[in-house]
Amino acid sequence: MPTMPGLGETARAIVADGKGILAADETVSTITKRLTAREIESTADSRRAYREMLFSTPDIAPFIGGVILQDETIRQDSSTGIPLVDLLAGRGIIPGIKVDAGVHPLAGAPGEFVTEGLDGLRARFEEYRELGARFAKWRAVFVIRDGMPTGRCIYANAHALARYAALCQEQGLVPIVEPEVLMEGAHGLERCEDVTGRVLQAVFDELFDAQVSLEGMLLKPNMITAGQGFSRQATVKQVAEATLRTLTRHVPPAVPGIVFLSGGQDHVLATEHLNAINELDRPKPWKLTFSYGRALQDEALAAWQGRRENVPAGQQAFQHRAWCDSAAAQGRYSSDMEGAAFARAEAPPSI
Ligand code: 13P
C-alpha cells in the first residue's frame, strides 16, 4: 500500500488540533428543502449568499480545517468577486468537494441503496482539482431494518467507496470515505454497533484490496446511537463508549482522522457526544473530530433567515457552534460554553 506523503499532509492539516470540517455540500435539492422550510427563497444567489456568510465568518480558522462544497458552490464567486474557494483558501481553510451522484435503489434489494457516480469520475476529479479542491467526499448509506442491511448492499457500497477512494488519491486529492448507517429506525444501540462494525470491516477490506493509502484518507462514520424511533435512548457516555469500541475494533490506526457526521442529532447533543468520545481515557490513535452539516449550520440558518441585516447574527451562531465543537474535538467542552460568548482570547492561535 503506497503512503503518498502529500496526501497525508493535507489529511492531517484538515484535522489538526481543534479543527474539524464544515459539511456545506448539500445538493441544490437538499439545501432548497432546508431554505424553503424557513420560508427563504432558494436561488443560485441566495444559496451563494448563505454559503458566503458561513465561509466569511470571522475567527473560525482555528476551528474549521476544511469545508466540503458541492458542484454549484465550487464555481461561485463571493459578492466581492472572489471565487468562494479562494475565499476559504485565503483564510487557511482547505476546500473539498462532494463527488458522488447520490443514492439510488439497489437492484434486487428492495429498500436498500447504492451510491452512484463512478462513471467519468477521473475527469471530474481533474476539473475539481483545477478549481481548487484538495479533498473529496463520497457518501454511502445503510438502512437498519429486519434483514437489512444485506451483505450485498454492504459489499456493493464498500466496493464503490474503495473505487472512488483509489481514483481520488490517483488524482492527488484526499478521499473522505463516508459509510453512513442511518439513524432512522426503532433499533437499539447494540444493533447499530453490530451493523456499523460489519460495514466498517467491509469498507476497510475493500480499501485494502484497492490499494488505498490509509495515511492519505479520512473516515467519516456515524456515531453508535439507538435508532431515532427507539424508546430508550442511550446516555451520552454509552454512545461514546460504543462508538470508540467499534472504531477501535475496525479502523486501522494508520488512518489520521475520523470525522463524524451528525446524521440528524440535535446540535448540542452532537457536541456532547464528540466531547465524551474524546474524554474517554483509552487509546485513540486517530484524531476524532467533526464533519457536521446540520449540527453546525442549524442555528446559523435560523438566525440568518435569508436577510442581509442578519448576517452578523448568523455568523455569530456559526462561530459559537464551531468553537464548541472545536473544544469537543479536544475533550475540553463544557455546558457553560453554551451560554457564553465566544471569546477570541480562548481560541488557539491561528496558523
Ligand atoms: P450531517 O452532519 O447533517 O449528517 O451532514 C454531514 C454530511 O456530510 C452527510 O453526508
GROMACS .gro file of C-alpha atoms and ligand atoms in nm:
model
  361
    1MET     CA    1   0.000   0.000   0.000
    2PRO     CA    2   0.160   0.334  -0.103
    3THR     CA    3   0.199   0.611   0.160
    4MET     CA    4   0.154   0.924  -0.061
    5PRO     CA    5   0.316   1.189   0.164
    6GLY     CA    6   0.143   1.496   0.014
    7LEU     CA    7  -0.198   1.345   0.080
    8GLY     CA    8  -0.110   1.257   0.439
    9GLU     CA    9  -0.003   1.616   0.499
   10THR     CA   10  -0.334   1.751   0.369
   11ALA     CA   11  -0.536   1.497   0.568
   12ARG     CA   12  -0.351   1.583   0.889
   13ALA     CA   13  -0.388   1.959   0.828
   14ILE     CA   14  -0.766   1.924   0.794
   15VAL     CA   15  -0.789   1.754   1.136
   16ALA     CA   16  -0.508   1.944   1.313
   17ASP     CA   17  -0.566   2.005   1.687
   18GLY     CA   18  -0.908   2.155   1.749
   19LYS     CA   19  -1.006   2.156   1.382
   20GLY     CA   20  -1.292   1.979   1.209
   21ILE     CA   21  -1.489   2.009   0.887
   22LEU     CA   22  -1.793   2.212   0.787
   23ALA     CA   23  -2.003   1.995   0.556
   24ALA     CA   24  -2.169   2.254   0.330
   25ASP     CA   25  -2.214   2.013   0.039
   26GLU     CA   26  -2.590   1.980   0.040
   27THR     CA   27  -2.712   1.932  -0.315
   28VAL     CA   28  -2.927   2.205  -0.467
   29SER     CA   29  -3.235   1.997  -0.391
   30THR     CA   30  -3.140   1.933  -0.025
   31ILE     CA   31  -3.042   2.295   0.052
   32THR     CA   32  -3.361   2.409  -0.121
   33LYS     CA   33  -3.565   2.196   0.122
   34ARG     CA   34  -3.375   2.346   0.420
   35LEU     CA   35  -3.421   2.704   0.292
   36THR     CA   36  -3.787   2.672   0.197
   37ALA     CA   37  -3.864   2.509   0.535
   38ARG     CA   38  -3.767   2.852   0.675
   39GLU     CA   39  -3.950   3.040   0.401
   40ILE     CA   40  -3.626   3.152   0.239
   41GLU     CA   41  -3.634   3.153  -0.140
   42SER     CA   42  -3.378   2.915  -0.292
   43THR     CA   43  -3.197   3.071  -0.588
   44ALA     CA   44  -2.836   3.037  -0.702
   45ASP     CA   45  -2.780   3.380  -0.544
   46SER     CA   46  -2.948   3.306  -0.208
   47ARG     CA   47  -2.753   2.981  -0.184
   48ARG     CA   48  -2.434   3.175  -0.260
   49ALA     CA   49  -2.519   3.441  -0.001
   50TYR     CA   50  -2.583   3.173   0.264
   51ARG     CA   51  -2.257   2.990   0.197
   52GLU     CA   52  -2.064   3.318   0.177
   53MET     CA   53  -2.198   3.415   0.520
   54LEU     CA   54  -2.062   3.090   0.666
   55PHE     CA   55  -1.729   3.094   0.485
   56SER     CA   56  -1.651   3.456   0.575
   57THR     CA   57  -1.737   3.422   0.945
   58PRO     CA   58  -1.461   3.591   1.148
   59ASP     CA   59  -1.220   3.387   1.360
   60ILE     CA   60  -1.329   3.039   1.251
   61ALA     CA   61  -0.994   2.928   1.102
   62PRO     CA   62  -0.871   2.774   1.432
   63PHE     CA   63  -1.186   2.557   1.439
   64ILE     CA   64  -1.254   2.471   1.074
   65GLY     CA   65  -0.978   2.290   0.887
   66GLY     CA   66  -1.181   2.212   0.576
   67VAL     CA   67  -1.514   2.285   0.408
   68ILE     CA   68  -1.692   2.040   0.179
   69LEU     CA   69  -1.853   2.218  -0.117
   70GLN     CA   70  -2.071   2.086  -0.396
   71ASP     CA   71  -2.071   2.143  -0.769
   72GLU     CA   72  -2.265   2.471  -0.773
   73THR     CA   73  -2.074   2.637  -0.487
   74ILE     CA   74  -1.724   2.549  -0.609
   75ARG     CA   75  -1.799   2.752  -0.924
   76GLN     CA   76  -1.947   3.056  -0.746
   77ASP     CA   77  -1.787   3.391  -0.665
   78SER     CA   78  -1.840   3.592  -0.347
   79SER     CA   79  -2.028   3.925  -0.350
   80THR     CA   80  -1.690   4.097  -0.390
   81GLY     CA   81  -1.598   3.885  -0.692
   82ILE     CA   82  -1.355   3.637  -0.534
   83PRO     CA   83  -1.419   3.266  -0.602
   84LEU     CA   84  -1.561   3.115  -0.281
   85VAL     CA   85  -1.286   2.851  -0.297
   86ASP     CA   86  -1.022   3.125  -0.286
   87LEU     CA   87  -1.202   3.298   0.000
   88LEU     CA   88  -1.162   2.978   0.203
   89ALA     CA   89  -0.807   2.900   0.092
   90GLY     CA   90  -0.702   3.258   0.172
   91ARG     CA   91  -0.817   3.203   0.529
   92GLY     CA   92  -0.617   2.880   0.564
   93ILE     CA   93  -0.929   2.661   0.529
   94ILE     CA   94  -0.890   2.370   0.287
   95PRO     CA   95  -1.167   2.338   0.023
   96GLY     CA   96  -1.310   1.996  -0.065
   97ILE     CA   97  -1.583   1.868  -0.295
   98LYS     CA   98  -1.866   1.617  -0.283
   99VAL     CA   99  -1.826   1.394  -0.590
  100ASP     CA  100  -2.085   1.119  -0.557
  101ALA     CA  101  -2.404   1.136  -0.761
  102GLY     CA  102  -2.634   1.044  -0.474
  103VAL     CA  103  -2.807   0.727  -0.358
  104HIS     CA  104  -3.022   0.516  -0.590
  105PRO     CA  105  -3.224   0.199  -0.529
  106LEU     CA  106  -3.003  -0.110  -0.536
  107ALA     CA  107  -3.137  -0.354  -0.795
  108GLY     CA  108  -3.264  -0.675  -0.643
  109ALA     CA  109  -3.253  -0.536  -0.289
  110PRO     CA  110  -3.584  -0.360  -0.217
  111GLY     CA  111  -3.549  -0.075   0.032
  112GLU     CA  112  -3.171  -0.055   0.001
  113PHE     CA  113  -2.947   0.188  -0.183
  114VAL     CA  114  -2.621   0.211  -0.370
  115THR     CA  115  -2.432   0.534  -0.431
  116GLU     CA  116  -2.369   0.614  -0.798
  117GLY     CA  117  -2.114   0.842  -0.966
  118LEU     CA  118  -1.808   0.637  -1.066
  119ASP     CA  119  -1.852   0.687  -1.442
  120GLY     CA  120  -1.644   0.980  -1.565
  121LEU     CA  121  -1.513   1.043  -1.215
  122ARG     CA  122  -1.145   1.071  -1.316
  123ALA     CA  123  -1.223   1.368  -1.543
  124ARG     CA  124  -1.436   1.530  -1.273
  125PHE     CA  125  -1.152   1.498  -1.021
  126GLU     CA  126  -0.922   1.670  -1.271
  127GLU     CA  127  -1.166   1.959  -1.310
  128TYR     CA  128  -1.231   1.997  -0.937
  129ARG     CA  129  -0.857   1.994  -0.867
  130GLU     CA  130  -0.817   2.277  -1.120
  131LEU     CA  131  -1.096   2.465  -0.941
  132GLY     CA  132  -0.904   2.438  -0.612
  133ALA     CA  133  -1.039   2.129  -0.432
  134ARG     CA  134  -0.783   1.937  -0.226
  135PHE     CA  135  -1.005   1.667  -0.087
  136ALA     CA  136  -1.330   1.493  -0.181
  137LYS     CA  137  -1.625   1.313  -0.026
  138TRP     CA  138  -1.838   1.013  -0.125
  139ARG     CA  139  -2.130   0.905   0.095
  140ALA     CA  140  -2.286   0.559   0.110
  141VAL     CA  141  -2.596   0.490   0.320
  142PHE     CA  142  -2.712   0.178   0.502
  143VAL     CA  143  -3.062   0.128   0.638
  144ILE     CA  144  -3.123  -0.080   0.952
  145ARG     CA  145  -3.444  -0.283   0.926
  146ASP     CA  146  -3.536  -0.653   0.955
  147GLY     CA  147  -3.276  -0.837   0.747
  148MET     CA  148  -3.108  -0.511   0.643
  149PRO     CA  149  -2.851  -0.412   0.552
  150THR     CA  150  -2.799  -0.720   0.338
  151GLY     CA  151  -2.447  -0.848   0.269
  152ARG     CA  152  -2.497  -0.750  -0.094
  153CYS     CA  153  -2.575  -0.388  -0.005
  154ILE     CA  154  -2.274  -0.368   0.226
  155TYR     CA  155  -2.045  -0.517  -0.038
  156ALA     CA  156  -2.174  -0.303  -0.329
  157ASN     CA  157  -2.128   0.021  -0.134
  158ALA     CA  158  -1.794  -0.074   0.021
  159HIS     CA  159  -1.664  -0.163  -0.324
  160ALA     CA  160  -1.781   0.169  -0.474
  161LEU     CA  161  -1.627   0.363  -0.183
  162ALA     CA  162  -1.294   0.189  -0.245
  163ARG     CA  163  -1.301   0.253  -0.621
  164TYR     CA  164  -1.377   0.620  -0.554
  165ALA     CA  165  -1.102   0.650  -0.290
  166ALA     CA  166  -0.837   0.490  -0.514
  167LEU     CA  167  -0.927   0.719  -0.804
  168CYS     CA  168  -0.931   1.021  -0.575
  169GLN     CA  169  -0.579   0.951  -0.450
  170GLU     CA  170  -0.459   0.883  -0.804
  171GLN     CA  171  -0.571   1.237  -0.887
  172GLY     CA  172  -0.392   1.385  -0.585
  173LEU     CA  173  -0.695   1.454  -0.363
  174VAL     CA  174  -0.760   1.319  -0.012
  175PRO     CA  175  -1.070   1.097  -0.007
  176ILE     CA  176  -1.320   1.123   0.274
  177VAL     CA  177  -1.480   0.781   0.291
  178GLU     CA  178  -1.831   0.813   0.435
  179PRO     CA  179  -2.026   0.495   0.513
  180GLU     CA  180  -2.336   0.625   0.698
  181VAL     CA  181  -2.556   0.385   0.892
  182LEU     CA  182  -2.876   0.589   0.912
  183MET     CA  183  -3.034   0.681   1.246
  184GLU     CA  184  -3.385   0.615   1.116
  185GLY     CA  185  -3.546   0.311   1.273
  186ALA     CA  186  -3.656   0.163   1.604
  187HIS     CA  187  -3.341  -0.039   1.671
  188GLY     CA  188  -3.133  -0.026   1.987
  189LEU     CA  189  -2.773   0.084   2.030
  190GLU     CA  190  -2.642  -0.276   2.010
  191ARG     CA  191  -2.791  -0.324   1.664
  192CYS     CA  192  -2.629  -0.001   1.541
  193GLU     CA  193  -2.298  -0.118   1.685
  194ASP     CA  194  -2.321  -0.458   1.514
  195VAL     CA  195  -2.418  -0.313   1.174
  196THR     CA  196  -2.163  -0.030   1.186
  197GLY     CA  197  -1.890  -0.280   1.277
  198ARG     CA  198  -1.979  -0.504   0.982
  199VAL     CA  199  -1.992  -0.207   0.745
  200LEU     CA  200  -1.655  -0.065   0.859
  201GLN     CA  201  -1.491  -0.407   0.835
  202ALA     CA  202  -1.615  -0.449   0.476
  203VAL     CA  203  -1.509  -0.095   0.383
  204PHE     CA  204  -1.153  -0.142   0.510
  205ASP     CA  205  -1.127  -0.483   0.339
  206GLU     CA  206  -1.220  -0.316   0.010
  207LEU     CA  207  -0.988  -0.018   0.070
  208PHE     CA  208  -0.704  -0.263   0.129
  209ASP     CA  209  -0.780  -0.455  -0.192
  210ALA     CA  210  -0.797  -0.126  -0.387
  211GLN     CA  211  -0.451  -0.024  -0.254
  212VAL     CA  212  -0.582   0.292  -0.096
  213SER     CA  213  -0.325   0.469   0.121
  214LEU     CA  214  -0.480   0.477   0.468
  215GLU     CA  215  -0.244   0.758   0.574
  216GLY     CA  216  -0.386   0.977   0.297
  217MET     CA  217  -0.759   0.944   0.370
  218LEU     CA  218  -1.017   1.038   0.634
  219LEU     CA  219  -1.309   0.825   0.756
  220LYS     CA  220  -1.650   0.987   0.807
  221PRO     CA  221  -1.870   0.746   1.004
  222ASN     CA  222  -2.186   0.773   1.210
  223MET     CA  223  -2.165   0.755   1.587
  224ILE     CA  224  -2.315   0.448   1.753
  225THR     CA  225  -2.660   0.555   1.871
  226ALA     CA  226  -3.001   0.395   1.915
  227GLY     CA  227  -3.242   0.448   1.625
  228GLN     CA  228  -3.445   0.770   1.635
  229GLY     CA  229  -3.763   0.568   1.689
  230PHE     CA  230  -3.628   0.359   1.977
  231SER     CA  231  -3.799   0.419   2.312
  232ARG     CA  232  -3.486   0.408   2.530
  233GLN     CA  233  -3.220   0.646   2.403
  234ALA     CA  234  -2.868   0.570   2.524
  235THR     CA  235  -2.682   0.808   2.753
  236VAL     CA  236  -2.404   1.030   2.619
  237LYS     CA  237  -2.149   0.805   2.796
  238GLN     CA  238  -2.296   0.488   2.639
  239VAL     CA  239  -2.282   0.642   2.292
  240ALA     CA  240  -1.920   0.745   2.347
  241GLU     CA  241  -1.816   0.403   2.480
  242ALA     CA  242  -1.985   0.209   2.199
  243THR     CA  243  -1.851   0.445   1.932
  244LEU     CA  244  -1.490   0.424   2.047
  245ARG     CA  245  -1.516   0.045   2.096
  246THR     CA  246  -1.643  -0.004   1.740
  247LEU     CA  247  -1.379   0.221   1.586
  248THR     CA  248  -1.103   0.051   1.785
  249ARG     CA  249  -1.216  -0.287   1.651
  250HIS     CA  250  -1.248  -0.193   1.286
  251VAL     CA  251  -1.043   0.118   1.192
  252PRO     CA  252  -0.666   0.080   1.143
  253PRO     CA  253  -0.451   0.328   1.337
  254ALA     CA  254  -0.285   0.437   1.010
  255VAL     CA  255  -0.593   0.648   0.931
  256PRO     CA  256  -0.508   1.002   1.052
  257GLY     CA  257  -0.857   1.121   1.132
  258ILE     CA  258  -1.214   1.015   1.195
  259VAL     CA  259  -1.457   1.297   1.122
  260PHE     CA  260  -1.810   1.220   1.240
  261LEU     CA  261  -2.127   1.314   1.056
  262SER     CA  262  -2.410   1.448   1.274
  263GLY     CA  263  -2.683   1.248   1.097
  264GLY     CA  264  -2.983   1.434   1.240
  265GLN     CA  265  -2.861   1.464   1.602
  266ASP     CA  266  -2.952   1.782   1.783
  267HIS     CA  267  -2.659   2.028   1.762
  268VAL     CA  268  -2.583   2.035   2.136
  269LEU     CA  269  -2.606   1.656   2.164
  270ALA     CA  270  -2.368   1.616   1.869
  271THR     CA  271  -2.122   1.841   2.056
  272GLU     CA  272  -2.168   1.645   2.381
  273HIS     CA  273  -2.118   1.309   2.210
  274LEU     CA  274  -1.797   1.422   2.041
  275ASN     CA  275  -1.665   1.561   2.367
  276ALA     CA  276  -1.748   1.242   2.559
  277ILE     CA  277  -1.567   1.030   2.299
  278ASN     CA  278  -1.256   1.245   2.331
  279GLU     CA  279  -1.278   1.244   2.710
  280LEU     CA  280  -1.257   0.863   2.731
  281ASP     CA  281  -0.932   0.750   2.883
  282ARG     CA  282  -0.849   0.485   2.618
  283PRO     CA  283  -0.604   0.466   2.330
  284LYS     CA  284  -0.719   0.691   2.044
  285PRO     CA  285  -0.473   0.653   1.757
  286TRP     CA  286  -0.666   0.885   1.524
  287LYS     CA  287  -0.791   1.244   1.558
  288LEU     CA  288  -1.162   1.224   1.648
  289THR     CA  289  -1.339   1.533   1.525
  290PHE     CA  290  -1.647   1.663   1.343
  291SER     CA  291  -1.760   1.691   0.983
  292TYR     CA  292  -2.106   1.818   1.065
  293GLY     CA  293  -2.365   1.956   0.827
  294ARG     CA  294  -2.690   2.017   1.011
  295ALA     CA  295  -2.538   2.025   1.362
  296LEU     CA  296  -2.303   2.309   1.259
  297GLN     CA  297  -2.546   2.502   1.044
  298ASP     CA  298  -2.892   2.478   1.203
  299GLU     CA  299  -2.851   2.770   1.443
  300ALA     CA  300  -2.682   2.990   1.182
  301LEU     CA  301  -2.957   2.926   0.926
  302ALA     CA  302  -3.227   3.003   1.184
  303ALA     CA  303  -3.055   3.330   1.281
  304TRP     CA  304  -2.993   3.440   0.921
  305GLN     CA  305  -3.346   3.390   0.782
  306GLY     CA  306  -3.226   3.493   0.437
  307ARG     CA  307  -3.181   3.861   0.537
  308ARG     CA  308  -2.870   4.065   0.481
  309GLU     CA  309  -2.914   4.250   0.812
  310ASN     CA  310  -2.900   3.916   0.996
  311VAL     CA  311  -2.559   3.814   0.857
  312PRO     CA  312  -2.375   3.915   1.181
  313ALA     CA  313  -2.624   3.710   1.388
  314GLY     CA  314  -2.588   3.410   1.157
  315GLN     CA  315  -2.210   3.435   1.173
  316GLN     CA  316  -2.215   3.466   1.550
  317ALA     CA  317  -2.426   3.148   1.577
  318PHE     CA  318  -2.194   2.958   1.344
  319GLN     CA  319  -1.882   3.085   1.519
  320HIS     CA  320  -2.021   2.981   1.857
  321ARG     CA  321  -2.108   2.627   1.747
  322ALA     CA  322  -1.771   2.584   1.571
  323TRP     CA  323  -1.600   2.700   1.892
  324CYS     CA  324  -1.796   2.445   2.100
  325ASP     CA  325  -1.730   2.162   1.851
  326SER     CA  326  -1.360   2.251   1.837
  327ALA     CA  327  -1.344   2.225   2.217
  328ALA     CA  328  -1.532   1.890   2.196
  329ALA     CA  329  -1.276   1.761   1.945
  330GLN     CA  330  -1.019   1.810   2.222
  331GLY     CA  331  -1.236   1.682   2.509
  332ARG     CA  332  -1.248   2.036   2.652
  333TYR     CA  333  -1.613   2.130   2.601
  334SER     CA  334  -1.836   2.215   2.896
  335SER     CA  335  -2.204   2.309   2.901
  336ASP     CA  336  -2.103   2.652   3.040
  337MET     CA  337  -1.984   2.732   2.690
  338GLU     CA  338  -2.342   2.715   2.560
  339GLY     CA  339  -2.438   3.035   2.738
  340ALA     CA  340  -2.101   3.203   2.692
  341ALA     CA  341  -1.999   3.428   2.408
  342PHE     CA  342  -1.710   3.303   2.201
  343ALA     CA  343  -1.401   3.471   2.344
  344ARG     CA  344  -1.120   3.529   2.100
  345ALA     CA  345  -0.856   3.501   2.375
  346GLU     CA  346  -0.960   3.140   2.437
  347ALA     CA  347  -0.913   3.037   2.078
  348PRO     CA  348  -0.593   2.853   1.990
  349PRO     CA  349  -0.358   3.071   1.785
  350SER     CA  350  -0.449   3.076   1.421
  351ILE     CA  351  -0.171   2.948   1.194
  35213P     P1  352  -2.494   1.589   0.870
  35213P     O1  353  -2.392   1.626   0.975
  35213P     O2  354  -2.609   1.684   0.860
  35213P     O3  355  -2.534   1.443   0.881
  35213P     O4  356  -2.422   1.604   0.730
  35213P     C1  357  -2.296   1.552   0.715
  35213P     C2  358  -2.280   1.501   0.577
  35213P     O5  359  -2.190   1.542   0.508
  35213P     C3  360  -2.371   1.398   0.530
  35213P     O6  361  -2.323   1.347   0.410
   0.00000   0.00000   0.00000
